PDB file of C-alpha atoms in Angstrom:
ATOM      1  CA  UNK H 335       0.000   0.000   0.000  1.00 43.00           C
ATOM      2  CA  UNK H 336       1.318   3.396  -0.910  1.00 45.00           C
ATOM      3  CA  UNK H 337       0.628   5.883   1.798  1.00 44.00           C
ATOM      4  CA  UNK H 338       1.307   9.561   1.456  1.00 61.00           C
ATOM      5  CA  UNK H 339       0.012  11.242   4.512  1.00 89.00           C
ATOM      6  CA  UNK H 340       2.756  13.718   5.230  1.00 96.00           C
ATOM      7  CA  UNK H 341       2.075  16.454   7.738  1.00 96.00           C
ATOM      8  CA  UNK H 342       4.397  19.318   8.599  1.00 97.00           C
ATOM      9  CA  UNK H 343       4.201  22.060  11.167  1.00 97.00           C
ATOM     10  CA  UNK H 344       6.234  25.246  10.919  1.00 98.00           C
ATOM     11  CA  UNK H 345       5.431  28.698  12.295  1.00 98.00           C
ATOM     12  CA  UNK H 346       3.656  30.925   9.751  1.00 98.00           C
ATOM     13  CA  UNK H 347       5.784  33.893  10.772  1.00 98.00           C
ATOM     14  CA  UNK H 348       9.117  34.470  12.479  1.00 98.00           C
ATOM     15  CA  UNK H 349      11.429  37.328  13.312  1.00 98.00           C
ATOM     16  CA  UNK H 350      14.640  37.535  11.336  1.00 97.00           C
ATOM     17  CA  UNK H 351      17.242  35.415  13.072  1.00 96.00           C
ATOM     18  CA  UNK H 352      14.693  33.523  15.155  1.00 98.00           C
ATOM     19  CA  UNK H 353      15.251  29.792  15.497  1.00 98.00           C
ATOM     20  CA  UNK H 354      12.088  27.943  14.541  1.00 98.00           C
ATOM     21  CA  UNK H 355      11.122  24.335  15.147  1.00 98.00           C
ATOM     22  CA  UNK H 356       9.977  22.187  12.232  1.00 98.00           C
ATOM     23  CA  UNK H 357       7.872  19.132  13.014  1.00 98.00           C
ATOM     24  CA  UNK H 358       7.089  16.459  10.465  1.00 98.00           C
ATOM     25  CA  UNK H 359       5.297  13.150  10.358  1.00 97.00           C
ATOM     26  CA  UNK H 360       4.181  10.778   7.630  1.00 97.00           C
ATOM     27  CA  UNK H 361       1.960   7.732   7.618  1.00 96.00           C
ATOM     28  CA  UNK H 362       4.057   4.688   6.716  1.00 96.00           C
ATOM     29  CA  UNK H 363       4.291   1.106   7.996  1.00 95.00           C
ATOM     30  CA  UNK H 364       8.103   1.170   7.950  1.00 96.00           C
ATOM     31  CA  UNK H 365       8.073  -2.571   7.290  1.00 94.00           C
ATOM     32  CA  UNK H 366      11.338  -3.644   8.853  1.00 93.00           C
ATOM     33  CA  UNK H 367      12.031  -6.769   6.781  1.00 92.00           C
ATOM     34  CA  UNK H 368      12.223  -8.734  10.033  1.00 88.00           C
ATOM     35  CA  UNK H 369       8.694 -10.047  10.101  1.00 89.00           C
ATOM     36  CA  UNK H 370       7.091 -13.093   8.546  1.00 89.00           C
ATOM     37  CA  UNK H 371       3.540 -13.530   7.355  1.00 89.00           C
ATOM     38  CA  UNK H 372       1.224 -16.209   8.685  1.00 91.00           C
ATOM     39  CA  UNK H 373       2.653 -18.762   6.234  1.00 92.00           C
ATOM     40  CA  UNK H 374       6.165 -18.116   7.452  1.00 91.00           C
ATOM     41  CA  UNK H 375       7.291 -16.164   4.409  1.00 92.00           C
ATOM     42  CA  UNK H 376       9.441 -13.145   5.112  1.00 92.00           C
ATOM     43  CA  UNK H 377       7.707  -9.815   4.593  1.00 93.00           C
ATOM     44  CA  UNK H 378      10.105  -7.747   2.489  1.00 95.00           C
ATOM     45  CA  UNK H 379      11.591  -4.603   3.918  1.00 95.00           C
ATOM     46  CA  UNK H 380       9.810  -1.435   2.809  1.00 96.00           C
ATOM     47  CA  UNK H 381      10.766   1.694   4.669  1.00 97.00           C
ATOM     48  CA  UNK H 382      11.331   5.354   4.031  1.00 97.00           C
ATOM     49  CA  UNK H 383      15.112   5.530   3.875  1.00 98.00           C
ATOM     50  CA  UNK H 384      15.678   9.242   3.262  1.00 98.00           C
ATOM     51  CA  UNK H 385      14.224  12.508   4.407  1.00 98.00           C
ATOM     52  CA  UNK H 386      15.208  15.820   2.854  1.00 98.00           C
ATOM     53  CA  UNK H 387      14.184  19.356   3.727  1.00 98.00           C
ATOM     54  CA  UNK H 388      15.052  22.304   1.502  1.00 98.00           C
ATOM     55  CA  UNK H 389      14.304  25.978   2.019  1.00 98.00           C
ATOM     56  CA  UNK H 390      14.018  28.180  -1.071  1.00 98.00           C
ATOM     57  CA  UNK H 391      15.653  25.383  -3.008  1.00 97.00           C
ATOM     58  CA  UNK H 392      18.638  24.967  -0.697  1.00 97.00           C
ATOM     59  CA  UNK H 393      19.163  21.865   1.445  1.00 98.00           C
ATOM     60  CA  UNK H 394      18.885  22.642   5.144  1.00 98.00           C
ATOM     61  CA  UNK H 395      18.443  19.206   6.707  1.00 98.00           C
ATOM     62  CA  UNK H 396      18.735  15.611   5.611  1.00 98.00           C
ATOM     63  CA  UNK H 397      18.356  12.251   7.311  1.00 98.00           C
ATOM     64  CA  UNK H 398      19.027   8.589   6.551  1.00 98.00           C
ATOM     65  CA  UNK H 399      16.699   6.088   8.177  1.00 98.00           C
ATOM     66  CA  UNK H 400      17.089   2.392   8.914  1.00 97.00           C
ATOM     67  CA  UNK H 401      14.478  -0.182   9.979  1.00 96.00           C
ATOM     68  CA  UNK H 402      14.728   0.884  13.633  1.00 96.00           C
ATOM     69  CA  UNK H 403      12.706   4.015  12.853  1.00 97.00           C
ATOM     70  CA  UNK H 404       9.165   3.567  14.138  1.00 97.00           C
ATOM     71  CA  UNK H 405       6.106   3.289  11.916  1.00 96.00           C
ATOM     72  CA  UNK H 406       4.574   6.644  10.995  1.00 97.00           C
ATOM     73  CA  UNK H 407       7.944   8.378  11.408  1.00 98.00           C
ATOM     74  CA  UNK H 408       8.072  11.575  13.411  1.00 98.00           C
ATOM     75  CA  UNK H 409      10.948  14.000  13.103  1.00 98.00           C
ATOM     76  CA  UNK H 410      11.585  17.447  14.451  1.00 98.00           C
ATOM     77  CA  UNK H 411      14.513  19.799  13.950  1.00 98.00           C
ATOM     78  CA  UNK H 412      15.316  23.508  13.839  1.00 98.00           C
ATOM     79  CA  UNK H 413      16.154  26.249  11.375  1.00 98.00           C
ATOM     80  CA  UNK H 414      17.408  29.792  11.744  1.00 97.00           C
ATOM     81  CA  UNK H 415      14.870  31.977   9.944  1.00 97.00           C
ATOM     82  CA  UNK H 416      16.651  34.437   7.685  1.00 96.00           C
ATOM     83  CA  UNK H 417      14.173  35.178   4.893  1.00 97.00           C
ATOM     84  CA  UNK H 418      10.642  34.601   3.749  1.00 98.00           C
ATOM     85  CA  UNK H 419      10.245  31.469   1.724  1.00 98.00           C
ATOM     86  CA  UNK H 420       9.076  27.925   1.233  1.00 98.00           C
ATOM     87  CA  UNK H 421      10.092  24.682   2.847  1.00 98.00           C
ATOM     88  CA  UNK H 422       9.945  21.591   0.697  1.00 98.00           C
ATOM     89  CA  UNK H 423       9.966  18.193   2.336  1.00 98.00           C
ATOM     90  CA  UNK H 424      10.615  14.858   0.611  1.00 98.00           C
ATOM     91  CA  UNK H 425      10.420  11.330   1.989  1.00 98.00           C
ATOM     92  CA  UNK H 426      11.977   8.651  -0.241  1.00 98.00           C
ATOM     93  CA  UNK H 427      10.624   5.101  -0.044  1.00 97.00           C
ATOM     94  CA  UNK H 428      12.623   1.909  -0.659  1.00 97.00           C
ATOM     95  CA  UNK H 429      10.530   1.487  -3.827  1.00 97.00           C
ATOM     96  CA  UNK H 430      11.817   4.812  -5.132  1.00 97.00           C
ATOM     97  CA  UNK H 431       8.591   6.738  -4.700  1.00 96.00           C
ATOM     98  CA  UNK H 432       8.833  10.140  -3.060  1.00 96.00           C
ATOM     99  CA  UNK H 433       6.188  11.756  -0.866  1.00 97.00           C
ATOM    100  CA  UNK H 434       6.307  15.526  -0.724  1.00 96.00           C
ATOM    101  CA  UNK H 435       4.974  18.407   1.317  1.00 97.00           C
ATOM    102  CA  UNK H 436       5.542  22.153   1.463  1.00 97.00           C
ATOM    103  CA  UNK H 437       5.153  24.899   4.053  1.00 97.00           C
ATOM    104  CA  UNK H 438       5.610  28.664   3.863  1.00 98.00           C
ATOM    105  CA  UNK H 439       7.076  31.055   6.392  1.00 98.00           C
ATOM    106  CA  UNK H 440       7.065  34.839   6.435  1.00 98.00           C
ATOM    107  CA  UNK H 441      10.138  36.370   8.033  1.00 97.00           C
ATOM    108  CA  UNK H 442      10.421  40.005   8.985  1.00 92.00           C
TER     109      UNK H 442
ATOM    110  CA  UNK Q  99      28.985  11.671   0.659  1.00 43.00           C
ATOM    111  CA  UNK Q 100      25.944   9.493   0.413  1.00 46.00           C
ATOM    112  CA  UNK Q 101      25.556   8.091   3.864  1.00 48.00           C
ATOM    113  CA  UNK Q 102      23.087   5.384   3.003  1.00 44.00           C
ATOM    114  CA  UNK Q 103      25.598   3.747   0.703  1.00 42.00           C
ATOM    115  CA  UNK Q 104      27.570   2.765   3.765  1.00 43.00           C
ATOM    116  CA  UNK Q 105      25.443  -0.089   4.951  1.00 41.00           C
ATOM    117  CA  UNK Q 106      28.114  -1.413   7.206  1.00 42.00           C
ATOM    118  CA  UNK Q 107      26.251  -4.424   8.439  1.00 40.00           C
ATOM    119  CA  UNK Q 108      25.562  -6.526   5.409  1.00 43.00           C
ATOM    120  CA  UNK Q 109      26.799  -9.547   7.294  1.00 41.00           C
ATOM    121  CA  UNK Q 110      24.078  -9.008   9.854  1.00 44.00           C
ATOM    122  CA  UNK Q 111      21.583  -8.859   7.075  1.00 43.00           C
ATOM    123  CA  UNK Q 112      22.793 -12.168   5.784  1.00 39.00           C
ATOM    124  CA  UNK Q 113      22.497 -13.761   9.186  1.00 39.00           C
ATOM    125  CA  UNK Q 114      18.988 -12.441   9.599  1.00 41.00           C
ATOM    126  CA  UNK Q 115      17.975 -13.681   6.174  1.00 37.00           C
ATOM    127  CA  UNK Q 116      19.359 -17.132   6.758  1.00 35.00           C
ATOM    128  CA  UNK Q 117      18.731 -17.493  10.439  1.00 35.00           C
ATOM    129  CA  UNK Q 118      15.119 -18.490  10.207  1.00 35.00           C
ATOM    130  CA  UNK Q 119      14.156 -16.252  13.072  1.00 35.00           C
ATOM    131  CA  UNK Q 120      10.600 -16.782  14.163  1.00 33.00           C
ATOM    132  CA  UNK Q 121       8.699 -13.563  14.027  1.00 36.00           C
ATOM    133  CA  UNK Q 122       5.143 -12.913  15.064  1.00 34.00           C
ATOM    134  CA  UNK Q 123       2.917 -11.456  12.398  1.00 34.00           C
ATOM    135  CA  UNK Q 124       1.771  -8.405  14.246  1.00 37.00           C
ATOM    136  CA  UNK Q 125       5.033  -7.037  15.532  1.00 43.00           C
ATOM    137  CA  UNK Q 126       8.586  -6.466  14.561  1.00 45.00           C
ATOM    138  CA  UNK Q 127      10.091  -8.560  17.309  1.00 45.00           C
ATOM    139  CA  UNK Q 128      12.608 -11.133  16.255  1.00 43.00           C
ATOM    140  CA  UNK Q 129      12.808 -14.050  18.608  1.00 44.00           C
ATOM    141  CA  UNK Q 130      15.999 -15.980  18.335  1.00 42.00           C
ATOM    142  CA  UNK Q 131      19.200 -14.456  19.620  1.00 43.00           C
ATOM    143  CA  UNK Q 132      21.151 -15.013  16.441  1.00 48.00           C
ATOM    144  CA  UNK Q 133      19.329 -12.178  14.738  1.00 67.00           C
ATOM    145  CA  UNK Q 134      20.299  -9.587  17.316  1.00 78.00           C
ATOM    146  CA  UNK Q 135      23.362  -7.497  17.006  1.00 83.00           C
ATOM    147  CA  UNK Q 136      25.725  -7.336  19.936  1.00 89.00           C
ATOM    148  CA  UNK Q 137      27.271  -4.367  21.735  1.00 90.00           C
ATOM    149  CA  UNK Q 138      30.567  -5.284  20.049  1.00 92.00           C
ATOM    150  CA  UNK Q 139      28.939  -5.061  16.645  1.00 92.00           C
ATOM    151  CA  UNK Q 140      27.568  -1.665  17.530  1.00 94.00           C
ATOM    152  CA  UNK Q 141      31.071  -0.486  18.460  1.00 93.00           C
ATOM    153  CA  UNK Q 142      32.275  -1.818  15.109  1.00 92.00           C
ATOM    154  CA  UNK Q 143      29.530   0.127  13.340  1.00 93.00           C
ATOM    155  CA  UNK Q 144      30.518   3.250  15.284  1.00 95.00           C
ATOM    156  CA  UNK Q 145      34.134   2.821  14.229  1.00 93.00           C
ATOM    157  CA  UNK Q 146      33.078   2.480  10.613  1.00 93.00           C
ATOM    158  CA  UNK Q 147      31.011   5.638  10.877  1.00 93.00           C
ATOM    159  CA  UNK Q 148      33.519   7.907  12.542  1.00 93.00           C
ATOM    160  CA  UNK Q 149      36.700   6.441  11.165  1.00 89.00           C
ATOM    161  CA  UNK Q 150      38.524   5.541  14.330  1.00 83.00           C
ATOM    162  CA  UNK Q 151      38.141   8.900  16.086  1.00 92.00           C
ATOM    163  CA  UNK Q 152      37.790   8.424  19.847  1.00 94.00           C
ATOM    164  CA  UNK Q 153      34.491   9.942  20.924  1.00 95.00           C
ATOM    165  CA  UNK Q 154      34.543  12.273  23.923  1.00 95.00           C
ATOM    166  CA  UNK Q 155      31.945  12.696  26.615  1.00 95.00           C
ATOM    167  CA  UNK Q 156      30.076  15.947  27.093  1.00 94.00           C
ATOM    168  CA  UNK Q 157      28.418  18.486  24.799  1.00 96.00           C
ATOM    169  CA  UNK Q 158      25.848  15.921  23.651  1.00 98.00           C
ATOM    170  CA  UNK Q 159      22.707  14.826  25.470  1.00 98.00           C
ATOM    171  CA  UNK Q 160      20.435  11.937  24.616  1.00 98.00           C
ATOM    172  CA  UNK Q 161      17.022  12.337  26.156  1.00 98.00           C
ATOM    173  CA  UNK Q 162      15.117   9.071  26.373  1.00 97.00           C
ATOM    174  CA  UNK Q 163      12.588   7.501  28.711  1.00 96.00           C
ATOM    175  CA  UNK Q 164      14.317   5.293  31.305  1.00 94.00           C
ATOM    176  CA  UNK Q 165      11.460   2.858  30.848  1.00 96.00           C
ATOM    177  CA  UNK Q 166       9.671   2.589  27.516  1.00 95.00           C
ATOM    178  CA  UNK Q 167       6.281   0.921  27.807  1.00 92.00           C
ATOM    179  CA  UNK Q 168       6.059   0.243  24.088  1.00 94.00           C
ATOM    180  CA  UNK Q 169       9.238  -0.825  22.331  1.00 95.00           C
ATOM    181  CA  UNK Q 170       7.690   0.026  18.981  1.00 95.00           C
ATOM    182  CA  UNK Q 171       7.676   3.748  19.699  1.00 96.00           C
ATOM    183  CA  UNK Q 172      10.475   5.064  21.872  1.00 97.00           C
ATOM    184  CA  UNK Q 173      10.877   8.847  21.681  1.00 98.00           C
ATOM    185  CA  UNK Q 174      14.449  10.129  21.535  1.00 98.00           C
ATOM    186  CA  UNK Q 175      15.830  13.660  21.486  1.00 98.00           C
ATOM    187  CA  UNK Q 176      19.474  14.409  20.798  1.00 98.00           C
ATOM    188  CA  UNK Q 177      20.833  17.863  21.501  1.00 98.00           C
ATOM    189  CA  UNK Q 178      24.365  19.174  21.229  1.00 98.00           C
ATOM    190  CA  UNK Q 179      25.869  22.257  22.864  1.00 98.00           C
ATOM    191  CA  UNK Q 180      26.969  24.224  19.832  1.00 97.00           C
ATOM    192  CA  UNK Q 181      26.538  27.791  18.680  1.00 96.00           C
ATOM    193  CA  UNK Q 182      25.885  26.354  15.195  1.00 98.00           C
ATOM    194  CA  UNK Q 183      28.040  29.010  13.549  1.00 97.00           C
ATOM    195  CA  UNK Q 184      30.260  28.585  10.507  1.00 97.00           C
ATOM    196  CA  UNK Q 185      33.211  28.165  12.883  1.00 97.00           C
ATOM    197  CA  UNK Q 186      31.608  25.731  15.325  1.00 97.00           C
ATOM    198  CA  UNK Q 187      28.785  23.466  14.313  1.00 98.00           C
ATOM    199  CA  UNK Q 188      27.505  19.914  14.255  1.00 98.00           C
ATOM    200  CA  UNK Q 189      27.797  18.172  10.903  1.00 98.00           C
ATOM    201  CA  UNK Q 190      26.148  14.871  11.708  1.00 98.00           C
ATOM    202  CA  UNK Q 191      24.215  13.170  14.465  1.00 98.00           C
ATOM    203  CA  UNK Q 192      23.968   9.385  14.527  1.00 98.00           C
ATOM    204  CA  UNK Q 193      21.778   7.144  16.671  1.00 98.00           C
ATOM    205  CA  UNK Q 194      22.766   3.510  17.178  1.00 97.00           C
ATOM    206  CA  UNK Q 195      21.320   0.665  19.195  1.00 96.00           C
ATOM    207  CA  UNK Q 196      23.232  -2.073  20.966  1.00 95.00           C
ATOM    208  CA  UNK Q 197      20.990  -5.044  20.388  1.00 94.00           C
ATOM    209  CA  UNK Q 198      18.536  -4.344  17.596  1.00 94.00           C
ATOM    210  CA  UNK Q 199      19.042  -6.473  14.443  1.00 92.00           C
ATOM    211  CA  UNK Q 200      21.013  -3.569  12.910  1.00 92.00           C
ATOM    212  CA  UNK Q 201      23.084  -1.198  15.011  1.00 95.00           C
ATOM    213  CA  UNK Q 202      22.336   1.905  12.956  1.00 96.00           C
ATOM    214  CA  UNK Q 203      18.989   3.598  13.497  1.00 97.00           C
ATOM    215  CA  UNK Q 204      19.403   6.951  11.770  1.00 98.00           C
ATOM    216  CA  UNK Q 205      21.769   9.725  10.755  1.00 98.00           C
ATOM    217  CA  UNK Q 206      21.005  13.443  10.543  1.00 98.00           C
ATOM    218  CA  UNK Q 207      22.988  15.944   8.489  1.00 98.00           C
ATOM    219  CA  UNK Q 208      22.898  19.477   9.739  1.00 97.00           C
ATOM    220  CA  UNK Q 209      24.827  22.735   9.719  1.00 98.00           C
ATOM    221  CA  UNK Q 210      24.905  26.385  10.770  1.00 98.00           C
ATOM    222  CA  UNK Q 211      21.585  27.020   8.996  1.00 98.00           C
ATOM    223  CA  UNK Q 212      19.837  24.951  11.653  1.00 98.00           C
ATOM    224  CA  UNK Q 213      20.675  27.374  14.459  1.00 98.00           C
ATOM    225  CA  UNK Q 214      20.129  24.735  17.112  1.00 98.00           C
ATOM    226  CA  UNK Q 215      21.608  21.238  17.121  1.00 98.00           C
ATOM    227  CA  UNK Q 216      18.613  19.296  18.311  1.00 98.00           C
ATOM    228  CA  UNK Q 217      16.609  16.539  16.643  1.00 98.00           C
ATOM    229  CA  UNK Q 218      13.772  14.332  17.842  1.00 98.00           C
ATOM    230  CA  UNK Q 219      12.696  10.988  16.431  1.00 98.00           C
ATOM    231  CA  UNK Q 220      11.043   7.738  17.494  1.00 98.00           C
ATOM    232  CA  UNK Q 221      12.680   4.349  17.287  1.00 97.00           C
ATOM    233  CA  UNK Q 222      11.893   0.683  17.775  1.00 96.00           C
ATOM    234  CA  UNK Q 223      13.706  -1.263  20.435  1.00 96.00           C
ATOM    235  CA  UNK Q 224      13.453  -5.005  20.246  1.00 93.00           C
ATOM    236  CA  UNK Q 225      14.253  -5.240  23.969  1.00 93.00           C
ATOM    237  CA  UNK Q 226      15.762  -3.176  26.736  1.00 95.00           C
ATOM    238  CA  UNK Q 227      19.222  -1.994  25.724  1.00 96.00           C
ATOM    239  CA  UNK Q 228      21.569   0.926  25.500  1.00 96.00           C
ATOM    240  CA  UNK Q 229      21.154   3.531  22.792  1.00 97.00           C
ATOM    241  CA  UNK Q 230      24.074   5.679  21.673  1.00 97.00           C
ATOM    242  CA  UNK Q 231      24.040   9.141  20.123  1.00 98.00           C
ATOM    243  CA  UNK Q 232      27.105  10.524  18.360  1.00 98.00           C
ATOM    244  CA  UNK Q 233      27.735  14.088  17.231  1.00 98.00           C
ATOM    245  CA  UNK Q 234      30.334  14.748  14.551  1.00 98.00           C
ATOM    246  CA  UNK Q 235      31.566  18.335  14.783  1.00 98.00           C
ATOM    247  CA  UNK Q 236      32.966  20.422  11.931  1.00 97.00           C
ATOM    248  CA  UNK Q 237      36.442  20.262  13.489  1.00 96.00           C
ATOM    249  CA  UNK Q 238      36.427  16.467  13.287  1.00 96.00           C
ATOM    250  CA  UNK Q 239      35.823  15.791  16.967  1.00 97.00           C
ATOM    251  CA  UNK Q 240      33.092  13.369  17.993  1.00 98.00           C
ATOM    252  CA  UNK Q 241      30.976  13.420  21.146  1.00 98.00           C
ATOM    253  CA  UNK Q 242      29.070  10.481  22.509  1.00 97.00           C
ATOM    254  CA  UNK Q 243      26.141   9.974  24.859  1.00 98.00           C
ATOM    255  CA  UNK Q 244      24.521   6.736  25.989  1.00 97.00           C
ATOM    256  CA  UNK Q 245      21.095   6.031  27.458  1.00 97.00           C
ATOM    257  CA  UNK Q 246      20.052   2.726  28.983  1.00 97.00           C
ATOM    258  CA  UNK Q 247      16.410   2.104  28.190  1.00 97.00           C
ATOM    259  CA  UNK Q 248      14.264  -0.589  29.741  1.00 96.00           C
ATOM    260  CA  UNK Q 249      11.457  -1.854  27.552  1.00 95.00           C
ATOM    261  CA  UNK Q 250       8.304  -3.098  29.253  1.00 90.00           C
ATOM    262  CA  UNK Q 251       6.664  -4.626  26.192  1.00 79.00           C
ATOM    263  CA  UNK Q 252       9.628  -5.580  24.084  1.00 69.00           C
ATOM    264  CA  UNK Q 253       8.846  -4.403  20.608  1.00 64.00           C
ATOM    265  CA  UNK Q 254       6.021  -6.950  20.476  1.00 46.00           C
ATOM    266  CA  UNK Q 255       2.688  -7.322  22.220  1.00 37.00           C
ATOM    267  CA  UNK Q 256       3.986 -10.299  24.146  1.00 35.00           C
TER     268      UNK Q 256
END
């Protein structure tokens, strides 16, 4: 099942130089590859293995994930607000598909 | 460098694939000790990651519940004392587990643009164990913090 239920939370406005928290979550089973189905066949690994956040086209934060990351991965981090612009978020699945989300912030 | 290309524990993967570990359908728990990594294997993974640098104590904190009721969702926060300036900042944060099937849990790449070196995530713990956070600084130094976490319901519903 392909799920794309990304949610992001960033402040709508910030003062220049303010450090803002960015919270993200996405619905995903994060199938670890460790489990077996009821017939004893291994369930193949299928996780989100990369997370990327850009701001106005420039990378500001990136993460590599392994099967230890919980289902429906939650992640929060910070950014120093310097200008008005758009965050773009991308979660890359083992199958190559990419879920995306955006958020805008006004700085000034 | 592409961090995900460095899957240091392919041997572990092989063992897991061939070990015939019995796993319940509704949880991630692997029963059967052969599929678990060991603290020594975690140290090996750490060495591979940081290239033989000796990690120091201090500057990094790993906030974790001392007792996690649900091993499927254990909240972790890593924070590093750093001004996050061009001269002094955190480049990478790693989280590793001692006894999960794979030692590596996640890696974060950050820099001065982040302003604050703090990240929060949620991990699975197959059983009670120690979790390690590493911070790689821009000057090449590495700081290390460890948290021992007890797991009430070990990754699985029983």
